[in-house]
Short mmCIF file of C-alpha atoms in Angstrom, two decimals:
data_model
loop_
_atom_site.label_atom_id
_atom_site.label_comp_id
_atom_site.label_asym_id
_atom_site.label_seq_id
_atom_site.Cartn_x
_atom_site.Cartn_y
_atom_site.Cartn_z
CA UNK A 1 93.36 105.69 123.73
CA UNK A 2 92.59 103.74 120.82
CA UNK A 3 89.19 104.02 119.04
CA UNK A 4 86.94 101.59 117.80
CA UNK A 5 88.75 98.35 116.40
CA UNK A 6 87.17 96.07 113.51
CA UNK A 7 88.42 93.38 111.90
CA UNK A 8 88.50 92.27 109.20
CA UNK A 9 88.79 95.81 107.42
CA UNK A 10 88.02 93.49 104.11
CA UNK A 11 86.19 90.30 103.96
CA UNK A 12 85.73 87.97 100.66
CA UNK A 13 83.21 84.97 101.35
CA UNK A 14 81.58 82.61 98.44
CA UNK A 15 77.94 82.41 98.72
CA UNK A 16 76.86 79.89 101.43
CA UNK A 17 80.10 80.47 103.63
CA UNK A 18 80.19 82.22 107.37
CA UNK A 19 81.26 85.29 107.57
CA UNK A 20 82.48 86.80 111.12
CA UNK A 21 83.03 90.25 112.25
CA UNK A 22 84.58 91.68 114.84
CA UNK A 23 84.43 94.71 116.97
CA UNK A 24 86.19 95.80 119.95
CA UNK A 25 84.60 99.14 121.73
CA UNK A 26 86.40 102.04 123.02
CA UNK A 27 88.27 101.28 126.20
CA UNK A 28 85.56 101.80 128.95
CA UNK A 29 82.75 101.64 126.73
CA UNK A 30 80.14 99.12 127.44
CA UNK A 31 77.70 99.78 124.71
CA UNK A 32 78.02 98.01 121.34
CA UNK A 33 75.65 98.83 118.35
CA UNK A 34 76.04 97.09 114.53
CA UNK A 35 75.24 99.61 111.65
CA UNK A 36 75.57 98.09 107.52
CA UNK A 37 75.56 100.62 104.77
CA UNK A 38 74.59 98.92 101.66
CA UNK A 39 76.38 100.79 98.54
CA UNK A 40 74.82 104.32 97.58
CA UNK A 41 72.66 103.96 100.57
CA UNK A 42 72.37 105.39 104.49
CA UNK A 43 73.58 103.42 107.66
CA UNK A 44 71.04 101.07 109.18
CA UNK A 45 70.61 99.77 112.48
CA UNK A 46 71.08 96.45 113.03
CA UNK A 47 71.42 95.59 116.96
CA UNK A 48 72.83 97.05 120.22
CA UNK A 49 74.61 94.83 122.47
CA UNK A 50 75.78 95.31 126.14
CA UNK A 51 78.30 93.06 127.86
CA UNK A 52 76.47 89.31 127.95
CA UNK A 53 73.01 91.27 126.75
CA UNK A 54 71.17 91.91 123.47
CA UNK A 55 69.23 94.92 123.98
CA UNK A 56 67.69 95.74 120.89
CA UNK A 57 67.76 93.20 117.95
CA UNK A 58 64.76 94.62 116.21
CA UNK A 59 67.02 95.82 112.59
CA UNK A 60 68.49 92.42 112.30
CA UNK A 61 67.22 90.55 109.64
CA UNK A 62 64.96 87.59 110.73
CA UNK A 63 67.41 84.90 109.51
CA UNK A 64 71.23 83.66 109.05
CA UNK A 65 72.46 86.68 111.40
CA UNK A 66 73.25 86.92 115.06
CA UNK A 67 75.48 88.71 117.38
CA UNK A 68 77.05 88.61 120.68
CA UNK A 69 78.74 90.42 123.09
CA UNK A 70 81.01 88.11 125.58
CA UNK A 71 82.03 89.05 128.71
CA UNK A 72 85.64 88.82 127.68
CA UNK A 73 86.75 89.46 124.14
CA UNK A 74 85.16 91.48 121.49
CA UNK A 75 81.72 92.16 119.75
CA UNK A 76 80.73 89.39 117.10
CA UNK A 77 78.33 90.02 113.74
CA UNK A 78 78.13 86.37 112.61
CA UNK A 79 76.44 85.64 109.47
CA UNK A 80 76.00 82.28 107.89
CA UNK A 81 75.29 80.98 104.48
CA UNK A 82 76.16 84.50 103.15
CA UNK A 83 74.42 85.69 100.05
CA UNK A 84 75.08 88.62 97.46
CA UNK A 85 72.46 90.92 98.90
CA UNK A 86 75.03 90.65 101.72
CA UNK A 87 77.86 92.69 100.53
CA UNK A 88 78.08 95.71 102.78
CA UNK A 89 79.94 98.13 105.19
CA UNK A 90 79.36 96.82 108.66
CA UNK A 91 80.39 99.55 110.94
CA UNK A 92 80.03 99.09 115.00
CA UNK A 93 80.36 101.69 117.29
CA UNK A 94 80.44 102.47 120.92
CA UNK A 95 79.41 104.46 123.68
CA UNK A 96 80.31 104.52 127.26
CA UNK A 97 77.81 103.67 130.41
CA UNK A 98 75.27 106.00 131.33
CA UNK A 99 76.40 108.67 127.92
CA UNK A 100 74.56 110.59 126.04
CA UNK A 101 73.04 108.54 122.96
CA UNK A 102 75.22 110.80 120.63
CA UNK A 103 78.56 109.78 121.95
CA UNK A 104 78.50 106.56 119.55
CA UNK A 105 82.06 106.65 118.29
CA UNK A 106 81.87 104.55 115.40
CA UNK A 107 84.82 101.95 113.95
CA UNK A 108 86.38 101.78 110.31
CA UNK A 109 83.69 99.07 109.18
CA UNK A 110 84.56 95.75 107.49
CA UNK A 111 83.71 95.92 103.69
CA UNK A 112 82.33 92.30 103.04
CA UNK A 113 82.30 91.12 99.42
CA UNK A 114 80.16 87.83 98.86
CA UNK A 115 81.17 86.08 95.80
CA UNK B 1 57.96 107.76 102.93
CA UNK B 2 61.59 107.74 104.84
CA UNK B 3 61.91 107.99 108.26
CA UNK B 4 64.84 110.52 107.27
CA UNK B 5 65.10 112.40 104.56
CA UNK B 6 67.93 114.76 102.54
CA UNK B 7 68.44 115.72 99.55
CA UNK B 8 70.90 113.47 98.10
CA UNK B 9 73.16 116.01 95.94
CA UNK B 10 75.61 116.26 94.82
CA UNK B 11 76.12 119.73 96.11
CA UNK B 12 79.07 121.29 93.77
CA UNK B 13 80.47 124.54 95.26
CA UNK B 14 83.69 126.97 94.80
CA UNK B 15 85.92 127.36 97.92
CA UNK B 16 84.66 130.18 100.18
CA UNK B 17 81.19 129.68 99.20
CA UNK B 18 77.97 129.09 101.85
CA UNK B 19 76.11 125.88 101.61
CA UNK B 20 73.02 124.84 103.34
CA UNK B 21 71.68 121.07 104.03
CA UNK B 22 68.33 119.87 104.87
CA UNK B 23 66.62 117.38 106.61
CA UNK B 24 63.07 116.65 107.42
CA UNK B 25 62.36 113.48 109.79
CA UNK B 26 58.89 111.64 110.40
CA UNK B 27 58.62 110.63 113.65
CA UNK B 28 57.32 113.17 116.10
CA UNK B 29 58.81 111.47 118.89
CA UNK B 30 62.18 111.95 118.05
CA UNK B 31 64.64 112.64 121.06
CA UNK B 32 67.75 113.51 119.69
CA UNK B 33 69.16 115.28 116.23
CA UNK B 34 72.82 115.30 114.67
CA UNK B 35 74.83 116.38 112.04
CA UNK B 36 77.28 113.13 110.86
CA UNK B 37 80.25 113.17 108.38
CA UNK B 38 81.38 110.69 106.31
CA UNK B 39 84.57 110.65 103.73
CA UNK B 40 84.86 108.24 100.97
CA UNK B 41 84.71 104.43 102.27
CA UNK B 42 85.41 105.70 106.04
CA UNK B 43 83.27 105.57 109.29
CA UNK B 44 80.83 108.17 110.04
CA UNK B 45 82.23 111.07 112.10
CA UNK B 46 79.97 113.18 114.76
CA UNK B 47 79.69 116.79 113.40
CA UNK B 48 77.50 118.33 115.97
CA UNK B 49 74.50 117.56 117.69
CA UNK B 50 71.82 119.75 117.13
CA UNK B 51 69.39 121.63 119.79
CA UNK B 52 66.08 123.56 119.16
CA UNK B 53 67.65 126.43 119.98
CA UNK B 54 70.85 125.93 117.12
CA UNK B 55 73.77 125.93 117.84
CA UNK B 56 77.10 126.91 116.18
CA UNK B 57 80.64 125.77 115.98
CA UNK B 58 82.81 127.70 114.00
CA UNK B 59 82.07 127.50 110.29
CA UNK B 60 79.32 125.03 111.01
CA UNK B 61 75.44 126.51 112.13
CA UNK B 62 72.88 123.49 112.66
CA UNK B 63 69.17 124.36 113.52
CA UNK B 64 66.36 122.18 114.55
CA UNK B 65 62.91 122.87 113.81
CA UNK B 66 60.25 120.82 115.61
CA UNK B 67 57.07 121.99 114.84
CA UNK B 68 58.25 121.27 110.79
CA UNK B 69 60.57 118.60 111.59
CA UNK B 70 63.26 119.83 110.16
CA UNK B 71 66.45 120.00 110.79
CA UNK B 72 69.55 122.01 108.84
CA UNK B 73 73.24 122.66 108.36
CA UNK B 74 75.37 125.74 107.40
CA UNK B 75 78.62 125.54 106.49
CA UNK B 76 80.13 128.65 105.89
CA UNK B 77 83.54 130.00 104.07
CA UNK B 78 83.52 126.21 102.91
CA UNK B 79 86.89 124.54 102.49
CA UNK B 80 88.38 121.82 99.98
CA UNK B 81 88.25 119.55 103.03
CA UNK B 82 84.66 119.77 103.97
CA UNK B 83 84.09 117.22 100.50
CA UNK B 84 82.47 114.89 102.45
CA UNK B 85 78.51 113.20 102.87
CA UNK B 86 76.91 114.97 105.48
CA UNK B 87 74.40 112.53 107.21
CA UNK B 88 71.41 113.41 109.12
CA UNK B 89 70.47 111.37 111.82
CA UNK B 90 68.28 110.95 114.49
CA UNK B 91 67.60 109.05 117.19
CA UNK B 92 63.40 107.61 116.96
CA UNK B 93 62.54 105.51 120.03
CA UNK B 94 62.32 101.92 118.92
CA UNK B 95 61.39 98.95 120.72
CA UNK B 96 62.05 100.56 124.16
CA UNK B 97 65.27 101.50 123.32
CA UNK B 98 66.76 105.33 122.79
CA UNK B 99 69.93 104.17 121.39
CA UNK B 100 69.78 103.46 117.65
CA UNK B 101 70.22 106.07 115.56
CA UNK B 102 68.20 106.41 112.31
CA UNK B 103 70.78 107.61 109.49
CA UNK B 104 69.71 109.54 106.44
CA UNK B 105 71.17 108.58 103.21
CA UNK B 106 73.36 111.52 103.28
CA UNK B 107 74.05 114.69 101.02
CA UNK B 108 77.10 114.63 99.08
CA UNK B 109 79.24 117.98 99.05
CA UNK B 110 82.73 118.95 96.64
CA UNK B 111 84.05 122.24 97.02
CA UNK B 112 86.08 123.34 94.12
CA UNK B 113 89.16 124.94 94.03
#
């Protein structure tokens, strides 16, 4: 059973491009949440996603970032017109329908570098 | 003032030793209460949940104090592969929602040969 997927595992945008980042949950898992570690700092929330549905948005920065979870296909981060203060971990994770809130199972991250 | 808080470390210790973490959170409506690891540029890794009444798994003892908000971590006979950042975290109601977890910055351990 493979765990969380994320790709890319390393991302290198110039300042003003898009950056995109995938996620693909756990097989069977329905729940989606986006976590960025800034360096030397703790993992913070940024949104939780079901399938078609954001449920909770409220750590995603005002601007420039969105995210989606299609019916078919995998989780996106999008962020456009990327800037330094950008340049992060971005982990997802996952949990399965009706689990506990500690089962997130959490991916490899994409390290994004903004030039 | 943090919604978690740990002391950040490093923590330097010789193989075989005890080491003890703490973690004090703000919120008094807090649910939920782990113990996370994370190695060097990898993804977090569930350590063990933690319950008032503590629990233990193996080396590892985590206890939960409510009435102090606090929350700790024992790790005894401590190996060369417990270096690692342990995070707290915790999971604050937010927005209607009792699914984000709130993430400490995490206490950085090396045991020593």
């Amino acid at each position: 059973n493979a765990g969380v997927m994320q790709n890319p595992r390393h991302l290198v945008r110039r300042r003003g491009q898009e950056a995109r980042l995938r996620c693909s949950p756990m097989k069977g898992h329905s729940h989606v949440y986006w976590y960025r570690q800034l360096p030397e700092e703790g993992l913070k929330f940024m949104v939780y996603l079901q399938k078609e549905n954001i449920i909770d948005e409220s750590g995603m920065p005002k601007e420039r970032f969105s995210a989606e979870f299609p019916k078919e296909g995998p989780s996106i981060l999008r962020i456009q017109q990327v800037v330094r203060g950008d340049s992060a971990a971005y982990f997802c994770a996952s949990s399965p329908p009706g689990g506990r809130q500690e089962t997130q199972y959490f991916g490899p991250g994409t390290r994004l570098l903004v030039l | 003032r943090k919604e978690v808080e740990q002391d950040p470390g490093p923590f330097n210790v010789p193989e075989g030793a005890t080491v003890a973490f703490n973690c004090t959170y703000s919120n008094s409506a807090s649910q939920s209460f782990f113990w996370y690891r994370q190695d060097c540029r990898k993804e977090p890794k569930l350590l063990m949940s933690v319950y008032s009444s503590g629990n233990e798994d193996g080396r590892f003892t985590a206890q939960l104090n409510r009435a102090s908000q606090y929350i700790s971590l024992l790790i005894r006979d401590s190996k060369l592969s417990d270096s690692a950042t342990y995070l707290c975290v915790v999971n604050i109601p937010f927005s209607g929602s009792a699914r984000q977890l709130t993430f400490g910055s995490g206490t950085q351990l090396t045991v020593l040969p």
